[in-house]
Tab-separated table of C-alpha atoms and ligand atoms in Angstrom:
chain	number	residue	atom	x	y	z
A	1413	MET	CA	119.776	88.429	97.557
A	1414	ASN	CA	123.243	88.684	99.121
A	1415	LEU	CA	124.097	88.669	102.820
A	1416	GLU	CA	124.230	92.460	103.132
A	1417	GLN	CA	120.814	92.852	101.520
A	1418	ALA	CA	119.390	90.152	103.777
A	1419	LYS	CA	120.801	91.888	106.869
A	1420	LYS	CA	119.204	95.132	105.765
A	1421	LYS	CA	115.780	93.547	105.159
A	1422	LEU	CA	115.907	91.746	108.498
A	1423	ALA	CA	116.960	94.906	110.337
A	1424	ASP	CA	113.992	96.743	108.822
A	1425	TYR	CA	111.645	94.152	110.334
A	1426	ASN	CA	113.608	93.641	113.553
A	1427	GLN	CA	114.407	90.000	112.691
A	1428	LYS	CA	118.206	89.942	112.807
A	1429	HIS	CA	118.219	86.743	114.896
A	1430	LEU	CA	117.320	84.734	111.801
A	1431	LEU	CA	120.958	84.845	110.715
A	1432	GLN	CA	122.339	83.699	114.075
A	1433	TYR	CA	123.516	80.321	112.741
A	1434	TYR	CA	124.518	81.616	109.299
A	1435	GLU	CA	128.238	80.986	109.704
A	1436	GLU	CA	127.599	77.326	110.605
A	1437	LEU	CA	125.783	76.622	107.343
A	1438	SER	CA	127.143	75.045	104.138
A	1439	GLU	CA	127.277	77.232	101.018
A	1440	THR	CA	124.081	75.640	99.673
A	1441	GLU	CA	122.258	76.145	102.963
A	1442	LYS	CA	123.431	79.756	103.130
A	1443	GLN	CA	122.053	80.428	99.666
A	1444	ALA	CA	118.762	78.715	100.513
A	1445	LEU	CA	118.351	80.841	103.629
A	1446	LEU	CA	119.078	84.074	101.750
A	1447	THR	CA	116.535	83.107	99.104
A	1448	GLN	CA	113.941	82.357	101.777
A	1449	ILE	CA	114.569	85.716	103.425
A	1450	GLU	CA	114.206	87.403	100.048
A	1451	GLU	CA	110.931	85.651	99.276
A	1452	THR	CA	109.311	85.956	102.705
A	1453	ASP	CA	106.702	88.620	103.238
A	1454	PHE	CA	107.522	89.972	106.683
A	1455	SER	CA	104.799	92.608	106.481
A	1456	VAL	CA	102.275	90.076	107.833
A	1457	LEU	CA	103.749	90.779	111.281
A	1458	SER	CA	102.007	94.147	111.269
A	1459	TYR	CA	98.671	92.319	111.540
A	1460	ILE	CA	99.478	91.285	115.115
A	1461	HIS	CA	98.664	94.843	116.168
A	1462	LYS	CA	95.798	95.273	113.756
A	1463	LYS	CA	94.228	92.277	115.520
A	1464	THR	CA	93.334	94.447	118.468
A	1465	GLU	CA	92.479	97.599	116.533
A	1466	GLU	CA	88.876	98.812	116.455
A	1467	LYS	CA	86.946	97.407	113.507
A	1468	LYS	CA	85.024	99.856	111.331
A	1469	GLU	CA	81.243	99.934	111.650
A	1470	VAL	CA	79.454	97.651	109.199
A	1471	ARG	CA	75.753	97.282	108.469
A	1472	ILE	CA	74.672	93.729	109.250
A	1473	ALA	CA	71.453	92.267	107.835
A	1474	PRO	CA	70.032	88.751	107.460
A	1475	ILE	CA	70.549	86.814	104.238
A	1476	LYS	CA	67.850	84.547	102.846
A	1477	ALA	CA	68.773	80.871	102.837
A	1478	LEU	CA	67.218	78.193	100.653
A	1479	THR	CA	65.734	75.896	103.281
A	1480	LEU	CA	65.414	72.122	103.232
A	1481	THR	CA	61.672	72.378	102.583
A	1482	GLU	CA	62.183	74.757	99.667
A	1483	ILE	CA	64.918	72.552	98.236
A	1484	GLN	CA	62.729	69.470	98.585
A	1485	SER	CA	59.872	71.105	96.702
A	1486	LYS	CA	61.943	71.545	93.533
A	1487	LYS	CA	64.711	69.039	94.012
A	1488	GLY	CA	64.184	67.260	90.684
A	1489	GLU	CA	64.340	70.454	88.693
A	1490	LEU	CA	67.461	71.709	90.525
A	1491	LYS	CA	69.181	68.367	90.174
A	1492	ASP	CA	68.586	68.364	86.421
A	1493	ILE	CA	70.177	71.816	86.088
A	1494	GLY	CA	73.200	70.718	88.131
A	1495	THR	CA	73.597	67.340	86.449
A	1496	ASP	CA	73.427	68.948	83.030
A	1497	ALA	CA	76.233	71.372	83.993
A	1498	ILE	CA	78.314	68.497	85.402
A	1499	ARG	CA	77.864	66.426	82.247
A	1500	LYS	CA	79.036	69.409	80.214
A	1501	GLY	CA	82.218	69.497	82.332
A	1502	LYS	CA	81.375	72.836	83.932
A	1503	LEU	CA	82.114	71.779	87.507
A	1504	GLY	CA	85.472	71.118	89.138
A	1505	ALA	CA	86.127	70.308	92.797
A	1506	VAL	CA	88.835	71.762	95.040
A	1507	LEU	CA	89.921	69.796	98.079
A	1508	LEU	CA	91.519	72.073	100.663
A	1509	ALA	CA	94.204	69.845	102.132
A	1510	GLY	CA	96.987	72.323	102.787
A	1511	GLY	CA	96.280	72.809	106.499
A	1512	MET	CA	98.470	71.407	109.230
A	1513	GLY	CA	95.659	69.830	111.256
A	1514	THR	CA	97.449	70.733	114.481
A	1515	ARG	CA	94.396	70.049	116.660
A	1516	LEU	CA	94.210	66.463	115.452
A	1517	GLY	CA	97.874	66.165	116.302
A	1518	SER	CA	98.970	63.704	113.627
A	1519	ASP	CA	102.253	64.340	111.812
A	1520	ALA	CA	100.874	63.013	108.549
A	1521	PRO	CA	98.458	65.025	106.348
A	1522	LYS	CA	94.943	64.945	107.839
A	1523	GLY	CA	93.545	63.146	104.795
A	1524	MET	CA	95.817	60.171	105.519
A	1525	TYR	CA	94.207	59.681	108.918
A	1526	ASP	CA	92.628	56.247	109.265
A	1527	ILE	CA	89.159	56.536	110.798
A	1528	GLY	CA	88.323	52.870	110.268
A	1529	ILE	CA	87.495	50.447	113.080
A	1530	THR	CA	87.443	46.994	111.511
A	1531	LYS	CA	89.282	47.994	108.323
A	1532	PRO	CA	91.334	50.982	107.162
A	1533	VAL	CA	89.160	53.929	106.081
A	1534	TYR	CA	91.291	56.937	105.225
A	1535	ILE	CA	89.769	60.401	105.181
A	1536	PHE	CA	90.932	60.927	101.580
A	1537	GLU	CA	89.330	57.625	100.642
A	1538	ARG	CA	85.987	58.662	102.154
A	1539	LEU	CA	86.045	61.933	100.224
A	1540	ILE	CA	86.849	60.224	96.945
A	1541	GLU	CA	84.015	57.769	97.577
A	1542	ASN	CA	81.648	60.696	98.120
A	1543	LEU	CA	82.754	62.213	94.844
A	1544	PHE	CA	82.337	58.861	93.114
A	1545	ASP	CA	78.611	58.898	93.965
A	1546	VAL	CA	78.142	61.844	91.613
A	1547	VAL	CA	80.649	60.559	89.071
A	1548	HIS	CA	78.624	57.356	88.758
A	1549	GLU	CA	75.297	59.128	88.652
A	1550	ALA	CA	76.338	61.720	86.090
A	1551	ASP	CA	78.471	59.142	84.269
A	1552	THR	CA	81.456	61.455	83.922
A	1553	PHE	CA	84.628	62.087	85.890
A	1554	ILE	CA	84.964	65.458	87.591
A	1555	HIS	CA	88.309	67.239	87.777
A	1556	LEU	CA	89.546	67.261	91.361
A	1557	PHE	CA	92.157	69.839	92.367
A	1558	VAL	CA	93.946	69.057	95.616
A	1559	MET	CA	95.564	71.929	97.480
A	1560	THR	CA	98.618	70.890	99.491
A	1561	SER	CA	101.437	72.875	101.040
A	1562	GLU	CA	105.196	72.581	100.986
A	1563	LYS	CA	104.838	70.724	104.313
A	1564	ASN	CA	102.610	67.904	103.108
A	1565	HIS	CA	102.790	67.847	99.296
A	1566	GLU	CA	105.167	64.928	98.999
A	1567	ALA	CA	103.342	62.817	101.597
A	1568	THR	CA	99.943	63.569	100.041
A	1569	THR	CA	100.882	62.855	96.443
A	1570	SER	CA	102.773	59.660	97.347
A	1571	PHE	CA	99.815	58.455	99.399
A	1572	PHE	CA	97.358	58.952	96.544
A	1573	ALA	CA	99.731	57.156	94.155
A	1574	GLU	CA	100.307	54.308	96.611
A	1575	LYS	CA	96.544	53.844	97.013
A	1576	ASN	CA	96.056	54.014	93.270
A	1577	TYR	CA	93.997	57.207	93.666
A	1578	PHE	CA	91.315	55.148	95.415
A	1579	GLY	CA	90.137	54.043	91.991
A	1580	TYR	CA	89.613	57.583	90.668
A	1581	ASP	CA	90.963	58.356	87.183
A	1582	LYS	CA	94.314	59.933	87.980
A	1583	ASN	CA	94.126	62.152	84.910
A	1584	TYR	CA	91.332	63.951	86.741
A	1585	ILE	CA	93.342	64.610	89.913
A	1586	HIS	CA	95.619	67.660	90.002
A	1587	PHE	CA	97.773	68.598	92.986
A	1588	PHE	CA	98.948	72.148	93.610
A	1589	LYS	CA	100.828	73.807	96.432
A	1590	GLN	CA	99.598	76.829	98.322
A	1591	ALA	CA	101.838	79.661	99.489
A	1592	MET	CA	103.528	79.763	102.900
A	1593	ALA	CA	103.769	82.517	105.515
A	1594	PRO	CA	106.317	82.914	108.316
A	1595	ALA	CA	105.338	81.983	111.877
A	1596	SER	CA	106.363	84.084	114.863
A	1597	ASP	CA	106.478	83.947	118.645
A	1598	TYR	CA	104.378	86.242	120.823
A	1599	LYS	CA	107.107	88.881	120.690
A	1600	GLU	CA	106.862	89.085	116.908
A	1601	GLN	CA	110.129	87.233	116.380
A	1602	ILE	CA	109.946	84.784	113.515
A	1603	PHE	CA	110.936	81.263	114.537
A	1604	LEU	CA	113.689	79.229	112.916
A	1605	GLU	CA	112.740	75.623	112.309
A	1606	GLU	CA	116.256	74.680	111.253
A	1607	LYS	CA	119.498	76.624	111.515
A	1608	GLY	CA	119.119	77.631	107.898
A	1609	LYS	CA	115.330	77.733	107.610
A	1610	LEU	CA	112.598	80.074	108.825
A	1611	ALA	CA	109.552	78.423	110.367
A	1612	THR	CA	106.685	78.752	107.918
A	1613	SER	CA	103.135	77.515	107.741
A	1614	PRO	CA	100.508	77.397	105.004
A	1615	ASN	CA	99.004	80.861	104.518
A	1616	GLY	CA	95.343	79.896	104.941
A	1617	ASN	CA	92.715	78.668	102.512
A	1618	GLY	CA	91.701	82.108	101.139
A	1619	GLY	CA	94.301	82.140	98.383
A	1620	PHE	CA	93.304	78.888	96.713
A	1621	LEU	CA	92.594	80.451	93.306
A	1622	THR	CA	95.798	82.502	93.342
A	1623	SER	CA	97.745	79.326	94.100
A	1624	MET	CA	95.921	77.482	91.322
A	1625	LYS	CA	96.801	80.262	88.930
A	1626	LYS	CA	100.450	80.086	89.959
A	1627	ALA	CA	100.417	76.362	89.274
A	1628	GLY	CA	99.018	76.974	85.763
A	1629	LEU	CA	95.703	75.383	86.666
A	1630	LEU	CA	93.588	78.420	85.886
A	1631	ASP	CA	94.582	78.084	82.237
A	1632	PHE	CA	93.643	74.425	82.452
A	1633	ILE	CA	90.256	75.356	83.932
A	1634	HIS	CA	89.602	77.729	81.039
A	1635	GLU	CA	90.720	75.168	78.512
A	1636	LYS	CA	88.331	72.579	79.913
A	1637	GLY	CA	85.434	75.047	80.186
A	1638	ILE	CA	85.104	74.643	83.958
A	1639	GLU	CA	82.810	77.430	85.202
A	1640	TRP	CA	82.254	76.406	88.820
A	1641	LEU	CA	84.490	75.156	91.598
A	1642	ASN	CA	83.127	73.241	94.578
A	1643	VAL	CA	85.623	74.088	97.294
A	1644	PHE	CA	85.543	71.892	100.379
A	1645	ALA	CA	87.484	71.078	103.542
A	1646	VAL	CA	89.415	67.875	104.017
A	1647	ASP	CA	87.903	67.122	107.389
A	1648	ASN	CA	84.147	66.749	106.831
A	1649	VAL	CA	83.867	63.037	106.076
A	1650	LEU	CA	80.115	63.113	105.473
A	1651	GLN	CA	79.803	66.040	103.082
A	1652	ARG	CA	78.391	65.674	99.603
A	1653	ILE	CA	80.907	66.819	97.032
A	1654	ALA	CA	79.909	68.107	93.580
A	1655	ASP	CA	76.293	67.916	94.721
A	1656	PRO	CA	74.179	68.499	91.583
A	1657	VAL	CA	71.224	69.899	93.580
A	1658	PHE	CA	73.486	72.485	95.243
A	1659	LEU	CA	74.999	73.436	91.881
A	1660	GLY	CA	71.579	73.606	90.213
A	1661	ALA	CA	70.194	75.779	93.016
A	1662	THR	CA	73.124	78.211	92.883
A	1663	ILE	CA	72.841	78.548	89.111
A	1664	ASP	CA	69.044	78.853	89.312
A	1665	ALA	CA	69.294	81.613	91.930
A	1666	GLY	CA	71.670	83.619	89.706
A	1667	CYS	CA	74.310	83.685	92.444
A	1668	ASN	CA	78.066	83.686	91.940
A	1669	VAL	CA	78.742	81.826	95.154
A	1670	GLY	CA	76.876	79.127	97.053
A	1671	ALA	CA	77.460	78.054	100.644
A	1672	LYS	CA	76.250	74.853	102.255
A	1673	VAL	CA	74.862	75.720	105.667
A	1674	VAL	CA	73.341	73.891	108.615
A	1675	ARG	CA	70.787	75.176	111.117
A	1676	LYS	CA	72.494	75.934	114.409
A	1677	ASN	CA	72.096	73.325	117.138
A	1678	ASP	CA	71.367	76.026	119.633
A	1679	PRO	CA	71.445	79.818	119.413
A	1680	ASP	CA	74.796	79.935	121.219
A	1681	GLU	CA	76.539	77.294	119.169
A	1682	LYS	CA	80.075	78.369	118.313
A	1683	VAL	CA	79.806	78.499	114.560
A	1684	GLY	CA	80.044	81.365	112.068
A	1685	VAL	CA	76.660	82.263	110.531
A	1686	MET	CA	75.832	83.754	107.169
A	1687	CYS	CA	74.621	87.324	106.892
A	1688	LEU	CA	74.944	90.418	104.712
A	1689	LYS	CA	77.592	92.960	105.650
A	1690	ASP	CA	77.126	96.248	103.834
A	1691	ASP	CA	74.961	94.308	101.349
A	1692	HIS	CA	77.650	91.718	100.614
A	1693	PRO	CA	77.340	88.077	101.632
A	1694	SER	CA	79.448	87.448	104.678
A	1695	ILE	CA	79.938	85.401	107.805
A	1696	ILE	CA	79.650	86.646	111.360
A	1697	GLU	CA	81.935	84.726	113.673
A	1698	TYR	CA	80.202	83.377	116.786
A	1699	TYR	CA	82.154	85.775	119.016
A	1700	GLU	CA	80.907	88.736	116.959
A	1701	LEU	CA	77.251	87.754	117.266
A	1702	THR	CA	75.672	90.140	119.738
A	1703	LYS	CA	72.663	89.094	121.827
A	1704	GLU	CA	70.532	91.449	119.751
A	1705	LEU	CA	71.557	89.820	116.477
A	1706	ARG	CA	71.249	86.365	117.980
A	1707	ASP	CA	67.643	87.040	118.974
A	1708	THR	CA	66.572	88.819	115.787
A	1709	LEU	CA	63.671	86.998	114.116
A	1710	ASP	CA	62.762	86.883	110.431
A	1711	GLU	CA	59.267	87.333	108.933
A	1712	ASN	CA	58.426	83.703	109.781
A	1713	GLY	CA	59.352	84.183	113.412
A	1714	GLU	CA	62.548	82.143	113.066
A	1715	ARG	CA	66.020	83.249	114.104
A	1716	ALA	CA	67.405	85.381	111.301
A	1717	TYR	CA	71.076	84.499	111.921
A	1718	ASN	CA	70.770	80.766	112.276
A	1719	PHE	CA	72.633	79.178	109.390
A	1720	GLY	CA	76.190	78.064	110.103
A	1721	VAL	CA	78.739	77.487	107.343
A	1722	ILE	CA	80.408	74.079	106.924
A	1723	LEU	CA	83.208	75.019	104.516
A	1724	ASN	CA	81.624	73.619	101.396
A	1725	TYR	CA	81.227	76.355	98.799
A	1726	LEU	CA	80.573	76.802	95.114
A	1727	PHE	CA	82.524	79.581	93.463
A	1728	GLU	CA	81.792	80.800	89.973
A	1729	VAL	CA	85.220	80.885	88.328
A	1730	LYS	CA	84.682	84.104	86.345
A	1731	SER	CA	83.499	86.191	89.309
A	1732	THR	CA	86.178	84.784	91.597
A	1733	GLU	CA	88.882	85.628	89.066
A	1734	ASN	CA	87.613	89.200	89.011
A	1735	ILE	CA	88.291	89.647	92.702
A	1736	MET	CA	91.331	87.450	93.175
A	1737	ASP	CA	93.817	90.324	93.020
A	1738	LYS	CA	92.104	92.190	95.836
A	1739	GLU	CA	93.964	92.060	99.092
A	1740	LEU	CA	92.424	89.817	101.739
A	1741	PRO	CA	92.796	90.638	105.423
A	1742	VAL	CA	95.391	88.543	107.227
A	1743	HIS	CA	94.090	86.660	110.285
A	1744	VAL	CA	96.486	86.173	113.163
A	1745	VAL	CA	95.942	82.742	114.691
A	1746	GLU	CA	97.552	81.259	117.773
A	1747	LYS	CA	98.980	77.805	117.090
A	1748	LYS	CA	101.600	75.291	118.200
A	1749	ILE	CA	104.708	76.043	116.175
A	1750	PRO	CA	107.761	73.731	116.249
A	1751	TYR	CA	110.984	75.763	116.507
A	1752	LEU	CA	114.698	75.847	117.352
A	1753	ASP	CA	115.400	77.268	120.791
A	1754	ASP	CA	118.345	79.508	121.640
A	1755	ASN	CA	120.542	76.461	122.199
A	1756	GLY	CA	119.707	75.074	118.785
A	1757	ASN	CA	117.400	72.336	120.139
A	1758	PHE	CA	114.294	71.457	118.142
A	1759	ILE	CA	111.168	71.917	120.271
A	1760	LYS	CA	107.667	70.625	119.506
A	1761	PRO	CA	105.375	72.576	121.825
A	1762	GLU	CA	102.368	70.994	123.511
A	1763	GLU	CA	100.530	74.308	123.751
A	1764	PRO	CA	100.182	77.250	121.337
A	1765	ASN	CA	103.385	79.275	121.425
A	1766	GLY	CA	102.999	81.846	118.682
A	1767	TYR	CA	101.214	83.195	115.659
A	1768	LYS	CA	100.503	81.982	112.171
A	1769	PHE	CA	99.144	84.279	109.500
A	1770	GLU	CA	96.239	83.165	107.323
A	1771	GLU	CA	93.936	84.456	104.622
A	1772	LEU	CA	90.494	82.877	104.804
A	1773	ILE	CA	87.823	81.872	102.314
A	1774	LEU	CA	85.167	83.718	104.273
A	1775	ASP	CA	86.829	87.013	103.337
A	1776	LEU	CA	86.703	85.994	99.705
A	1777	ILE	CA	82.946	85.542	99.989
A	1778	GLU	CA	82.555	89.076	101.259
A	1779	LEU	CA	84.007	90.322	97.989
A	1780	MET	CA	81.345	88.504	95.951
A	1781	ASP	CA	77.964	90.002	95.038
A	1782	LYS	CA	75.428	87.298	95.547
A	1783	CYS	CA	75.544	84.188	97.643
A	1784	LEU	CA	73.038	81.386	98.091
A	1785	PRO	CA	73.096	79.797	101.551
A	1786	PHE	CA	71.875	76.256	100.837
A	1787	GLU	CA	70.590	74.308	103.821
A	1788	VAL	CA	71.691	70.718	104.319
A	1789	GLU	CA	70.794	68.177	106.976
A	1790	ARG	CA	73.418	68.320	109.630
A	1791	GLU	CA	73.172	64.652	110.585
A	1792	LYS	CA	73.621	63.649	106.973
A	1793	GLU	CA	76.278	66.075	105.758
A	1794	PHE	CA	78.329	67.417	108.613
A	1795	ALA	CA	80.881	65.284	110.423
A	1796	PRO	CA	84.028	67.391	110.754
A	1797	ILE	CA	87.194	65.958	112.265
A	1798	LYS	CA	89.103	68.694	114.028
A	1799	ASN	CA	90.085	66.982	117.289
A	1800	LYS	CA	91.025	63.497	118.425
A	1801	THR	CA	88.236	63.234	120.973
A	1802	GLY	CA	85.150	65.189	122.050
A	1803	ILE	CA	83.392	67.718	119.831
A	1804	ASP	CA	84.123	67.500	116.099
A	1805	SER	CA	86.414	64.564	116.587
A	1806	VAL	CA	87.287	61.197	115.142
A	1807	GLU	CA	84.825	59.709	117.665
A	1808	SER	CA	81.901	61.975	116.781
A	1809	ALA	CA	82.523	61.580	113.041
A	1810	ARG	CA	82.635	57.783	113.341
A	1811	ALA	CA	79.310	57.799	115.175
A	1812	LEU	CA	77.711	59.937	112.456
A	1813	LEU	CA	79.136	57.807	109.660
A	1814	GLU	CA	77.755	54.665	111.262
A	1815	LYS	CA	74.398	56.347	111.758
A	1816	ASN	CA	74.370	56.987	108.011
A	1817	GLY	CA	75.008	53.345	107.238
A	1818	TYR	CA	78.752	53.363	106.588
A	1819	THR	CA	80.789	50.378	107.737
A	1820	LEU	CA	84.009	51.390	109.396
B	3039	LIG	P1	91.256	74.402	109.554
B	3039	LIG	O1	91.652	75.722	110.059
B	3039	LIG	O2	90.191	73.656	110.233
B	3039	LIG	O3	92.458	73.388	109.403
B	3039	LIG	O4	90.995	74.554	108.017
B	3039	LIG	P2	93.900	73.319	109.959
B	3039	LIG	O5	94.564	74.646	109.983
B	3039	LIG	O6	94.531	72.235	109.158
B	3039	LIG	O7	93.622	72.743	111.430
B	3039	LIG	P3	94.184	73.166	112.849
B	3039	LIG	O8	93.484	74.432	113.214
B	3039	LIG	O9	95.672	73.333	112.686
B	3039	LIG	O10	93.806	71.998	113.714
B	3039	LIG	C1	89.849	74.176	107.315
B	3039	LIG	C2	90.229	73.619	105.956
B	3039	LIG	O11	91.100	74.486	105.245
B	3039	LIG	C3	92.284	73.799	104.888
B	3039	LIG	C4	92.405	72.651	105.863
B	3039	LIG	O12	93.219	71.624	105.331
B	3039	LIG	C5	90.958	72.276	106.044
B	3039	LIG	O13	90.515	71.491	104.963
B	3039	LIG	N1	93.430	74.716	104.964
B	3039	LIG	C6	93.636	75.434	106.086
B	3039	LIG	C7	94.270	74.799	103.893
B	3039	LIG	O14	94.086	74.107	102.861
B	3039	LIG	N2	95.327	75.644	103.983
B	3039	LIG	C8	95.579	76.385	105.076
B	3039	LIG	O15	96.571	77.133	105.081
B	3039	LIG	C9	94.703	76.285	106.159
């Protein structure tokens, strides 16, 4: 793209300010900026208005979850199904580590965070150890795909190499970068993060399969005969990864997606719960849950919308591929975005100052036919680290890890 074409594109989206330092740049920087302008999808800005638009009416109904008691009653059988699939190489795991972890406030990738007390215990290390439990039991390595972004790829890959992959076979670890989206201020003006660079942020976790495909990993998955992907967040240090019982149950139920869920702590807990929307598996966000839905009971007299998701899913590769070209809605999220001010000073805001644009996994689930919500024990499998202190923090996760017998 040449300068004239860039000016035209920017004028169309009312973003002319992005070339304000153009004349100060070197030839290489100029070219890089023009390329970035060419490649950036500015249409995401239109979602800022859609955010407030009326949503269309959808039919919401409860979805049946496999409860702890039901799982317990046929655990052996389910585990055999899952272990058999794992031994045949049918399961891969996808670690979602492309996020910026702004709430935790560390500059390094979240997985590099040390949650140890008497010794270093890195989040990535904990996750690999969890995966090792199954690797040892099934006596086979499981391919682990790690999603990073342009912002943390180098740091993440170097860290894994430096730590010798925490003992995992490095031939079974594959890093891939997710796509980026521009970030704007509240007046819909995209920020610059350098004089020759637009501020961008990872575009959410919803596009993981598209990013894997772009990295050539979908071909690899086919080659290896991987049929299922266990997709999980970087920040739950207690979760079970590649859980054979979960895999066995999802296969046994004939579902093409499985979701680990926990019973809500209290009916007003701020967590998205599983449901059916127009007969498709979906998640109602806590702010969408009306009093009526909250108080709806099932045939056993229990709350019908009571199972919260913990971002640990099983996706059947074939079915997910079939829907991956469908457009996902773009979520507009308020975040702290570092930027260059009008005087060219780099500012790192303490409070949210603009919008990022993200596609989310929960929208992917809505495109699938059949989902199995699979109940897990909260105290044993859910210790997310979102914040430094308080709820879902390093402190609360440490307490839960210790309760489960881990030495930190
Ligand atoms: P979160 O929304 O909790 O993570 O994503 P975040 O965006 O890193 O955190 P904050 O809101 O800025 O504090 C849940 C999971 O999805 C991954 C995260 O790394 C985390 O594992 N994720 C999120 C991505 O891989 N890419 C993204 O673009 C966003």
